[in-house]
XYZ file of C-alpha atoms in Angstrom:
489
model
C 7.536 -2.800 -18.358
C 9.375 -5.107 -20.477
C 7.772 -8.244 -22.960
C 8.497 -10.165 -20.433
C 6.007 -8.677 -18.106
C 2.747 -9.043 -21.205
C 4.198 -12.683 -22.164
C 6.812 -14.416 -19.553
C 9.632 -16.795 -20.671
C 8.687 -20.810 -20.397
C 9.681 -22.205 -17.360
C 13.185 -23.340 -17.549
C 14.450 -26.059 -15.134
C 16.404 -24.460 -12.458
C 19.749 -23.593 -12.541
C 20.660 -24.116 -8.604
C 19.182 -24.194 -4.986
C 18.930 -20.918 -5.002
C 17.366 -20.939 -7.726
C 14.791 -23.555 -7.277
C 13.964 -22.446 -3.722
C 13.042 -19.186 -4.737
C 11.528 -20.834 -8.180
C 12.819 -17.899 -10.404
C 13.536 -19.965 -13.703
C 10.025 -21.904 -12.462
C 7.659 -18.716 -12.483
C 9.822 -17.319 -15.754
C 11.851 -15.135 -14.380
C 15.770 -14.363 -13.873
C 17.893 -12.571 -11.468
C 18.377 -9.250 -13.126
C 14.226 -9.332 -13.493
C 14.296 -9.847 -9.694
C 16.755 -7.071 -8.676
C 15.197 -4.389 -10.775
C 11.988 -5.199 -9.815
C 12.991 -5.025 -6.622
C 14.684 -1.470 -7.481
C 11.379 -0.216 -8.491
C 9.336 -1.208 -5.687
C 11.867 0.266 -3.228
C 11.812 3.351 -4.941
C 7.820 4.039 -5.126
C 7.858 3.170 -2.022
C 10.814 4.674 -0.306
C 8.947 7.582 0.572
C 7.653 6.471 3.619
C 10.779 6.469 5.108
C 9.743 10.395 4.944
C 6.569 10.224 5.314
C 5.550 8.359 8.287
C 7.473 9.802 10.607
C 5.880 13.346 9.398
C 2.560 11.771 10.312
C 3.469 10.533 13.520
C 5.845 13.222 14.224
C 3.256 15.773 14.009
C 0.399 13.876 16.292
C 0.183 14.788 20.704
C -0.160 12.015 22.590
C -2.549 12.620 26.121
C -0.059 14.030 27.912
C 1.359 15.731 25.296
C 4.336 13.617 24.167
C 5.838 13.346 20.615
C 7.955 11.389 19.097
C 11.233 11.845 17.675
C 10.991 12.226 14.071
C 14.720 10.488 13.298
C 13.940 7.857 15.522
C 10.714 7.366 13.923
C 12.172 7.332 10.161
C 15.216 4.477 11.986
C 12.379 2.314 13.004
C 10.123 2.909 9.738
C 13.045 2.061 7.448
C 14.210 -0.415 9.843
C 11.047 -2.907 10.451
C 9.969 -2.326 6.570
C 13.522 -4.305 5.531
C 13.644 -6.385 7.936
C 9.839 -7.920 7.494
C 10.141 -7.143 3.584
C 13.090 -9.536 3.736
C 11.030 -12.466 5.795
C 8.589 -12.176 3.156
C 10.911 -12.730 0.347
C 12.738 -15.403 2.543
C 8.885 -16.981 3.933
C 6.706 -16.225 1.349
C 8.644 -16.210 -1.681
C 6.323 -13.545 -2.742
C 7.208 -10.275 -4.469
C 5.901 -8.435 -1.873
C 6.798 -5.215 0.341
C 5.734 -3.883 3.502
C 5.711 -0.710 5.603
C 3.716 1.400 7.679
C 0.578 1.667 6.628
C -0.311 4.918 5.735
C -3.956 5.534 6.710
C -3.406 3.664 9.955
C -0.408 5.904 11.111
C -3.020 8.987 11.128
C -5.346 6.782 13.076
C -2.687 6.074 15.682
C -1.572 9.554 15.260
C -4.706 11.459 15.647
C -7.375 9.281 17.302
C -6.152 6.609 19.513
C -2.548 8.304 20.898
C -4.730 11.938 21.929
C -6.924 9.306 24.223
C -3.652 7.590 26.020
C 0.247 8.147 25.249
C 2.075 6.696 22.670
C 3.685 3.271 24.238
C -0.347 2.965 24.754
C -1.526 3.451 21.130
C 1.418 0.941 20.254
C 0.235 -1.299 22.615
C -2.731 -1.590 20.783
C -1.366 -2.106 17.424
C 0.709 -4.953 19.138
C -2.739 -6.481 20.285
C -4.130 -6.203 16.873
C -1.306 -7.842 14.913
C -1.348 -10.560 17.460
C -5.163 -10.919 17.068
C -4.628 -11.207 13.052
C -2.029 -13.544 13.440
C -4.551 -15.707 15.371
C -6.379 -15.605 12.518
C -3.755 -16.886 9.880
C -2.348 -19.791 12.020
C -6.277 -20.699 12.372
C -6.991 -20.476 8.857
C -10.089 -17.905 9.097
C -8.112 -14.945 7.262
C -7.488 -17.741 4.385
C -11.071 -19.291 4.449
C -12.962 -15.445 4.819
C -10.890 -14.660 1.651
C -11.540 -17.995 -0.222
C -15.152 -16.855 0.092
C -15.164 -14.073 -2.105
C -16.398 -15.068 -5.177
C -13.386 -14.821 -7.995
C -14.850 -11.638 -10.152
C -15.080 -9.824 -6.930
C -11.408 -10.621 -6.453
C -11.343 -9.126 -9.680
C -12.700 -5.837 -8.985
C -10.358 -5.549 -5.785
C -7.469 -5.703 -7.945
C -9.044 -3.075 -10.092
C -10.182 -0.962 -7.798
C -6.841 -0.737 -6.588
C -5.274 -0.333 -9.734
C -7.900 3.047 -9.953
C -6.912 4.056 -6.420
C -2.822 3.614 -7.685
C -3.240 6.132 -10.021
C -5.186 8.633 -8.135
C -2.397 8.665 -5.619
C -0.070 9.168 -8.140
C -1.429 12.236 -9.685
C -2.400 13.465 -6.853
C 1.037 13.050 -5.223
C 2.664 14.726 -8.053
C 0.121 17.941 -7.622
C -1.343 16.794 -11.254
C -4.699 16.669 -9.535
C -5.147 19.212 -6.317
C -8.568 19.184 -4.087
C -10.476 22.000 -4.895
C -10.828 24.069 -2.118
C -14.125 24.718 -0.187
C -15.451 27.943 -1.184
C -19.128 28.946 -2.247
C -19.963 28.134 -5.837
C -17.314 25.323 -6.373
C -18.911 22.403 -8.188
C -15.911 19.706 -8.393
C -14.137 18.173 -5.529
C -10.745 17.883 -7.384
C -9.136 19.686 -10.564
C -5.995 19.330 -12.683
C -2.913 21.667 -11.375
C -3.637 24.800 -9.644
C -6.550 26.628 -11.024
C -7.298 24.560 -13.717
C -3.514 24.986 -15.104
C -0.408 23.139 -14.412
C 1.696 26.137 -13.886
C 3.795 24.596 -11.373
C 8.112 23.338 -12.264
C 7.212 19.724 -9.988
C 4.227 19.027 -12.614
C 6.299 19.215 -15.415
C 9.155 17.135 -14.304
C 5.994 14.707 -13.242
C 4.558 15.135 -16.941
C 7.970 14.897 -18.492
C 8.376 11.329 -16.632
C 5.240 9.755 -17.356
C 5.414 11.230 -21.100
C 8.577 9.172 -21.210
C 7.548 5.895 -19.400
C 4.360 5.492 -21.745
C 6.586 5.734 -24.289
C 9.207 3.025 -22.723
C 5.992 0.892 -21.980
C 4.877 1.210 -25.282
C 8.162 0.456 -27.002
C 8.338 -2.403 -24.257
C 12.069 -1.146 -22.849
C 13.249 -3.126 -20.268
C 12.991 -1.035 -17.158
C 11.049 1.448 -18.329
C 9.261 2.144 -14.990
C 12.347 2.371 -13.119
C 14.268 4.467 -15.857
C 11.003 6.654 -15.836
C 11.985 6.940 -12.036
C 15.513 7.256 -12.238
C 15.155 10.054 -15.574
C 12.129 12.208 -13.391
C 14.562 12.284 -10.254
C 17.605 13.877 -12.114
C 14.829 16.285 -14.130
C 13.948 17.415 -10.642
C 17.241 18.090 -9.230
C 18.200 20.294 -12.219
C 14.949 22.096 -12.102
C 15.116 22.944 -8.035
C 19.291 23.921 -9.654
C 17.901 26.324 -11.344
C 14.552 27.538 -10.152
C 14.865 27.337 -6.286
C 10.722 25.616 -6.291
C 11.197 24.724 -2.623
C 8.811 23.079 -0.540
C 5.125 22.774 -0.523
C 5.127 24.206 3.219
C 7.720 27.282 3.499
C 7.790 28.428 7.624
C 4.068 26.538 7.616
C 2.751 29.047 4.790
C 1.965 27.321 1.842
C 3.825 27.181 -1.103
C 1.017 25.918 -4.157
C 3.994 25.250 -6.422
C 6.696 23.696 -4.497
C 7.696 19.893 -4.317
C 4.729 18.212 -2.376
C 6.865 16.053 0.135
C 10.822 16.244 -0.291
C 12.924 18.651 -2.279
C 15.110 16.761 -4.566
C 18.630 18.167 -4.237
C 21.640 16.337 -3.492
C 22.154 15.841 0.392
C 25.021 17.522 2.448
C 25.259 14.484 4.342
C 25.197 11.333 2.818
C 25.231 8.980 6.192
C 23.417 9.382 9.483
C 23.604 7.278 12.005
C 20.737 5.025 13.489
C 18.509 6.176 16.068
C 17.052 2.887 17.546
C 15.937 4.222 20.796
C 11.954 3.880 20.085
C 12.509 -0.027 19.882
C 9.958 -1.690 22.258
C 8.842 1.605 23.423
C 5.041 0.044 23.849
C 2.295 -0.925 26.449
C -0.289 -3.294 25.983
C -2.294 -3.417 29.407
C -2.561 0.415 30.558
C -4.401 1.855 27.713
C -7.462 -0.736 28.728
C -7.316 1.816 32.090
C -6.786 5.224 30.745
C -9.415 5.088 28.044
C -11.675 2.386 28.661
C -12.115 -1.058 27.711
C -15.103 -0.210 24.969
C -12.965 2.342 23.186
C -9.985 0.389 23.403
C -11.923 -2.678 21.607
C -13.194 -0.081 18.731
C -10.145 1.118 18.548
C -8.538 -2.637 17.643
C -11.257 -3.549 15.896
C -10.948 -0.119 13.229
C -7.659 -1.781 13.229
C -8.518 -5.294 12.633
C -11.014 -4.893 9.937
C -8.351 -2.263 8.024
C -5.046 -4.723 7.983
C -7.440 -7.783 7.591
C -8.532 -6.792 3.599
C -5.952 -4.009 2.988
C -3.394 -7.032 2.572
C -5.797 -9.654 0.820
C -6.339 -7.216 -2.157
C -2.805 -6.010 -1.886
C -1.628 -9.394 -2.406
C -4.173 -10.577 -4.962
C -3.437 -7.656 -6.992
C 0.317 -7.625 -7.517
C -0.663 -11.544 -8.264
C -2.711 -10.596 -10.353
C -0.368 -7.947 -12.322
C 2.456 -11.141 -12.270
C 0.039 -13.582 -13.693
C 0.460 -15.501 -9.858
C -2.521 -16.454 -9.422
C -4.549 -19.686 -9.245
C -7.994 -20.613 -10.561
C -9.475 -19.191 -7.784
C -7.630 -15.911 -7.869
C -5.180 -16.769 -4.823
C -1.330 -16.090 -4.791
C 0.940 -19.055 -3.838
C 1.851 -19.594 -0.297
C -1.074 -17.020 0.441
C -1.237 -18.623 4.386
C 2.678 -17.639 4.475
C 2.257 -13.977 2.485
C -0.513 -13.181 5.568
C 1.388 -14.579 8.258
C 4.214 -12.421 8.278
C 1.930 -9.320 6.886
C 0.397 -10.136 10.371
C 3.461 -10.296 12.331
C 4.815 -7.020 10.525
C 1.079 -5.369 12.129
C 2.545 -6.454 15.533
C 6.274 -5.561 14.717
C 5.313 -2.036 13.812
C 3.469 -1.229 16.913
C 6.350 -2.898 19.033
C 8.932 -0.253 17.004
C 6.860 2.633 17.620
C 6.563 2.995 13.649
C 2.228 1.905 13.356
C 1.126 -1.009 11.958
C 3.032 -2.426 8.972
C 1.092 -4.284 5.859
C 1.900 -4.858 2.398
C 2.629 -2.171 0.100
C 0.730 -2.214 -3.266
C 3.634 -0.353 -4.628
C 4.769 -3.746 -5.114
C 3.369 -3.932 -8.220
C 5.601 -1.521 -9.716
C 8.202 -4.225 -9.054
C 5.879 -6.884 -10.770
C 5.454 -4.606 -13.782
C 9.304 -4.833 -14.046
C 9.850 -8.366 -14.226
C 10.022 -9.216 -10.459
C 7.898 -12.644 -9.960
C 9.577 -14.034 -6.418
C 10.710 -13.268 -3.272
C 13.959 -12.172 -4.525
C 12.535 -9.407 -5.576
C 11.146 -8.732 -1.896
C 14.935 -9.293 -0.963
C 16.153 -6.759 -3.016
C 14.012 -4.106 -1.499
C 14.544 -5.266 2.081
C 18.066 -4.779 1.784
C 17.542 -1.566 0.413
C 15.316 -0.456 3.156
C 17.979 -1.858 5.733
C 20.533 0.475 3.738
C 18.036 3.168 4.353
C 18.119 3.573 7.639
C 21.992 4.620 7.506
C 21.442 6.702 3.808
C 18.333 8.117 5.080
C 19.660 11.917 3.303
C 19.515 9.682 0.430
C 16.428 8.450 -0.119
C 14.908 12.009 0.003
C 16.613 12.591 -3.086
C 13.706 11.013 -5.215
C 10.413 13.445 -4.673
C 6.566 12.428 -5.149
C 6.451 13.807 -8.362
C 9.164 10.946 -10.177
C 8.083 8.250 -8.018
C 4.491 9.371 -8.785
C 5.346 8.441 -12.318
C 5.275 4.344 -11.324
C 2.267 4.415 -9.708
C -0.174 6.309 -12.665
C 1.568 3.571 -15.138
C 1.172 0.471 -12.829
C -2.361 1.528 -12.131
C -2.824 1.222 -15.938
C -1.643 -2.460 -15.791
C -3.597 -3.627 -13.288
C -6.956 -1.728 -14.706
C -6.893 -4.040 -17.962
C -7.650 -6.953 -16.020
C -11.296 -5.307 -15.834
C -12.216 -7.067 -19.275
C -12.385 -10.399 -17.151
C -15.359 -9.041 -15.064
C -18.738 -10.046 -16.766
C -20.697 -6.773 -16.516
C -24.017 -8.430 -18.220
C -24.612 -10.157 -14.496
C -25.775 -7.721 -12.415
C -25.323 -9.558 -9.770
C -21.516 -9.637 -9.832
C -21.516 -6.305 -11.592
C -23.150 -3.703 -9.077
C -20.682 -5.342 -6.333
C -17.918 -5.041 -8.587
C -18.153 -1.359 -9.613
C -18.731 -0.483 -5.972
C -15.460 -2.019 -5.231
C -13.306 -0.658 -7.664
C -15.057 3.200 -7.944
C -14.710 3.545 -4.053
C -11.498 2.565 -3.487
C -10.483 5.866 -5.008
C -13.258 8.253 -4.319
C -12.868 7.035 -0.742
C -9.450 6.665 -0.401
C -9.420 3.714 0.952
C -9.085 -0.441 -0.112
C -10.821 -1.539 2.858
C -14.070 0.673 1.649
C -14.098 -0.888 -1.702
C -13.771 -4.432 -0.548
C -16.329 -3.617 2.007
C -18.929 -1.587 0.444
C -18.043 -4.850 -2.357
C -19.058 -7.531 -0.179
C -22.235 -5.772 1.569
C -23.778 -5.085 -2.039
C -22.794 -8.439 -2.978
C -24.892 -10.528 0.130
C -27.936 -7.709 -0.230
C -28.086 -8.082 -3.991
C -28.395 -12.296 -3.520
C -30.700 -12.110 -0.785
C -32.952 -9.561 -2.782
C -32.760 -11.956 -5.968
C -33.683 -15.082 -3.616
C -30.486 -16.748 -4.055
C -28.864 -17.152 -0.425
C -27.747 -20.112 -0.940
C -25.299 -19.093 -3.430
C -23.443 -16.603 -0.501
C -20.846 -18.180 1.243
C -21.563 -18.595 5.360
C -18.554 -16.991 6.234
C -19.085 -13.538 3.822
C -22.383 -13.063 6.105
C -20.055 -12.859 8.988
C -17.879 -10.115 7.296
C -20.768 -7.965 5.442
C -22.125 -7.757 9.527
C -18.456 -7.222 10.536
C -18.088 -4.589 7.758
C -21.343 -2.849 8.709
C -19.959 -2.547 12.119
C -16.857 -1.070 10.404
C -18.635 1.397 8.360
C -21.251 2.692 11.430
C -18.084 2.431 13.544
C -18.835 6.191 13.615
C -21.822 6.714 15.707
C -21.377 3.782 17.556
C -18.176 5.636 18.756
C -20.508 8.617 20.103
C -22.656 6.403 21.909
C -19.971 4.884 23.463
C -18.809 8.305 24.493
């Protein structure tokens, strides 16, 4: 993070039309700002490219088809740029998307074992449509405008908690503790208590070194962190062979936890586009039935639909974007082509696509436009035909981003007034359950429910806004989604 980032330049008056459509000099920024913000977020982010197809790669579908796992990682790189770059180009927003991870094991190991995969697509096609419904009607903009502005707060928070929790955990800082009689704690530091492992040191090493970047206010510090950790890792695997986490599906406690970083025999592959439009959106209404099939969109629905409003809110939030009311500019345009990336995903085979909150490692280096979002577009586009590449950087350097951005966006906590109860039970609910749930949508939910019971118990109705009844019911629905599921079955 640079001082920039803690106390942006005065707007100057722009310098061209690219310039002043993009409104760089406007929101304080410059070009060099943009591109290594844009850097960083591709970089925390990048992993996906790995990642998703690993997730969907390893799911059956109900007649036993899988899918490729290189034409899987084509179409994940591929629909990230290219819907990455609309945003930049639509929404002028500093915003990325990809596959969403959380949905990808939904599609992977609940809704393709019921139907086959252009089926499960199908439905993610039918959902994105449904969203986008939504934005050109306004709903998705009103339902959000409805949540009072220190709940807004707390989602940006929470998610700032839930950052850094992914990023130790990525790293193998923190490990779950496994389930065995007399354990106490759900998660501990390392393995055993110790970090004993060569992966948590180069993590350690990198975050030791951004703080102190951060603290001396370096310009790039987050993506130097990134850059430093990666080359720390490939001398360490040099030397001391680590390996993977899984070695011939044993596991290996103190190997890299996703990718080994060691440069690639082969730097270009070439594209494997053949999962393009490999969906169905009318058969799986036949093969599993029309009530599952509308569960089944609506766990969807109700997980894209507030996954990308406190995504967005809380990279505005780290950029100083935000209005009066705690909404980003152009917020109709950020969630119209976050809902047309939902739809683009399933149509590529790849899950639904959203917003990344990675994004905010971008924010935290300067990026305050779409340019930005350009940047790491590109990048992903690149991607598909470096692919050996971008498993150069493991979890444990890009890990490094996400445990200092989470930091950021946790200060904004100060702004919450905790002597209301009212807005404070909500609030903690929000931002302590995004993490210990894993989830956004949880927080936001369990956020919003709190929030209508605690007015209605203190007589003030009135006060709630008509449309955040509708979603505390929807989000009950959401949350019991569970059992109604076995009495549908």
């Amino acid at each position: 993070m640079d001082v920039e980032t803690v106390a942006p330049q005065k707007p100057h008056k722009p310098h061209n039309g690219f310039d002043r459509y993009f409104e760089i000099s406007a929101r304080g920024s410059t070009l060099s700002r943009e591109i290594r913000g844009g850097l960083a977020t591709f970089f925390t982010m990048a992993y996906i490219v790995v990642l998703n197809p690993l997730i969907l790669g390893s799911g059956v579908d109900g007649q036993g088809g899988k899918l490729a796992i290189a034409a899987v990682a084509t179409a994940t790189a591929l629909v990230a740029g290219v819907m990455t770059i609309l945003m930049g180009a639509v929404a002028r927003f500093p915003l990325a998307l990809a596959a969403g991870l959380g949905v990808n094991a939904l599609v992977a190991f609940e809704i393709a074992p019921q139907m086959t995969w252009a089926d499960a697509m199908g439905l993610v096609v039918i959902e994105g449509v449904l969203i986008t419904i939504l934005v050109l009607t306004g709903l998705r903009q009103a339902v959000f405008r409805a949540v009072p502005t220190q709940l807004k707060t707390a989602i940006g928070v929470g998610i700032g908690l839930f950052l850094a929790l992914i990023g130790f955990v990525d790293a193998g800082f923190v490990r779950r503790v496994p389930d065995i009689a007399g354990t106490t704690v759900p998660v501990g530091l390392g393995i055993g208590g110790k970090l004993i492992s060569w992966p948590a040191l180069a993590f350690a090493v990198g975050l030791l070194l951004t703080i102190v970047l951060v603290v001396r206010k370096v310009r790039g510090a987050i993506l130097i962190g990134i850059l430093v950790s990666t080359v720390l890792a490939i001398v360490i695997e040099a030397i001391a062979n680590v390996g993977p986490a899984f070695v011939d599906g044993k596991p290996n406690p103190k190997g890299w936890s996703l990718n080994v970083p060691a440069l690639p025999e082969q730097v270009i592959d070439k594209p494997d586009l053949s999962l393009l439009g490999h969906f169905n959106v009318l058969h799986s209404w036949q093969t599993a039935g029309v009530l599952v099939v509308l569960m089944f969109v609506f766990t969807l629905l109700i997980t894209d639909f507030f996954d990308t409003m406190g995504t967005m809110v809380a990279v505005g939030q780290e950029g100083g974007l935000l209005d009066k009311e705690n909404m980003p500019p152009r917020t109709r345009e950020i969630l119209l082509v976050d809902s047309l990336a939902a739809a683009a995903g399933g149509a590529a085979s790849t899950s639904s696509n959203t917003s990344y909150i990675e994004s905010a490692s971008g924010v935290a280096e300067g990026a305050r436009t779409g340019v930005a979002s350009l940047v790491t577009g590109a990048l992903f586009l690149v991607a598909m035909f470096f692919a050996p590449l971008v498993t150069v950087v493991p979890f444990e350097a890009a890990s490094v981003a996400l445990v200092v951005v989470g930091f950021l966006m946790m200060t904004a906590v100060r702004t919450i007034d905790w002597s209301d109860y009212d807005i404070a039970l909500p609030a903690f609910l929000t931002i302590i359950l995004m993490p210990f749930t894993y989830s956004i949508s949880n927080g936001i939910g369990a956020g919003v429910i709190s929030y209508v019971v605690v007015k209605l118990a203190r007589g003030k109705a009135r006060e709630v806004h008509p449309l955040l009844y509708g979603v505390a019911v929807l989000f009950l629905l959401y949350f019991l989604r569970g059992p109604i599921e076995t009495l549908l079955g």
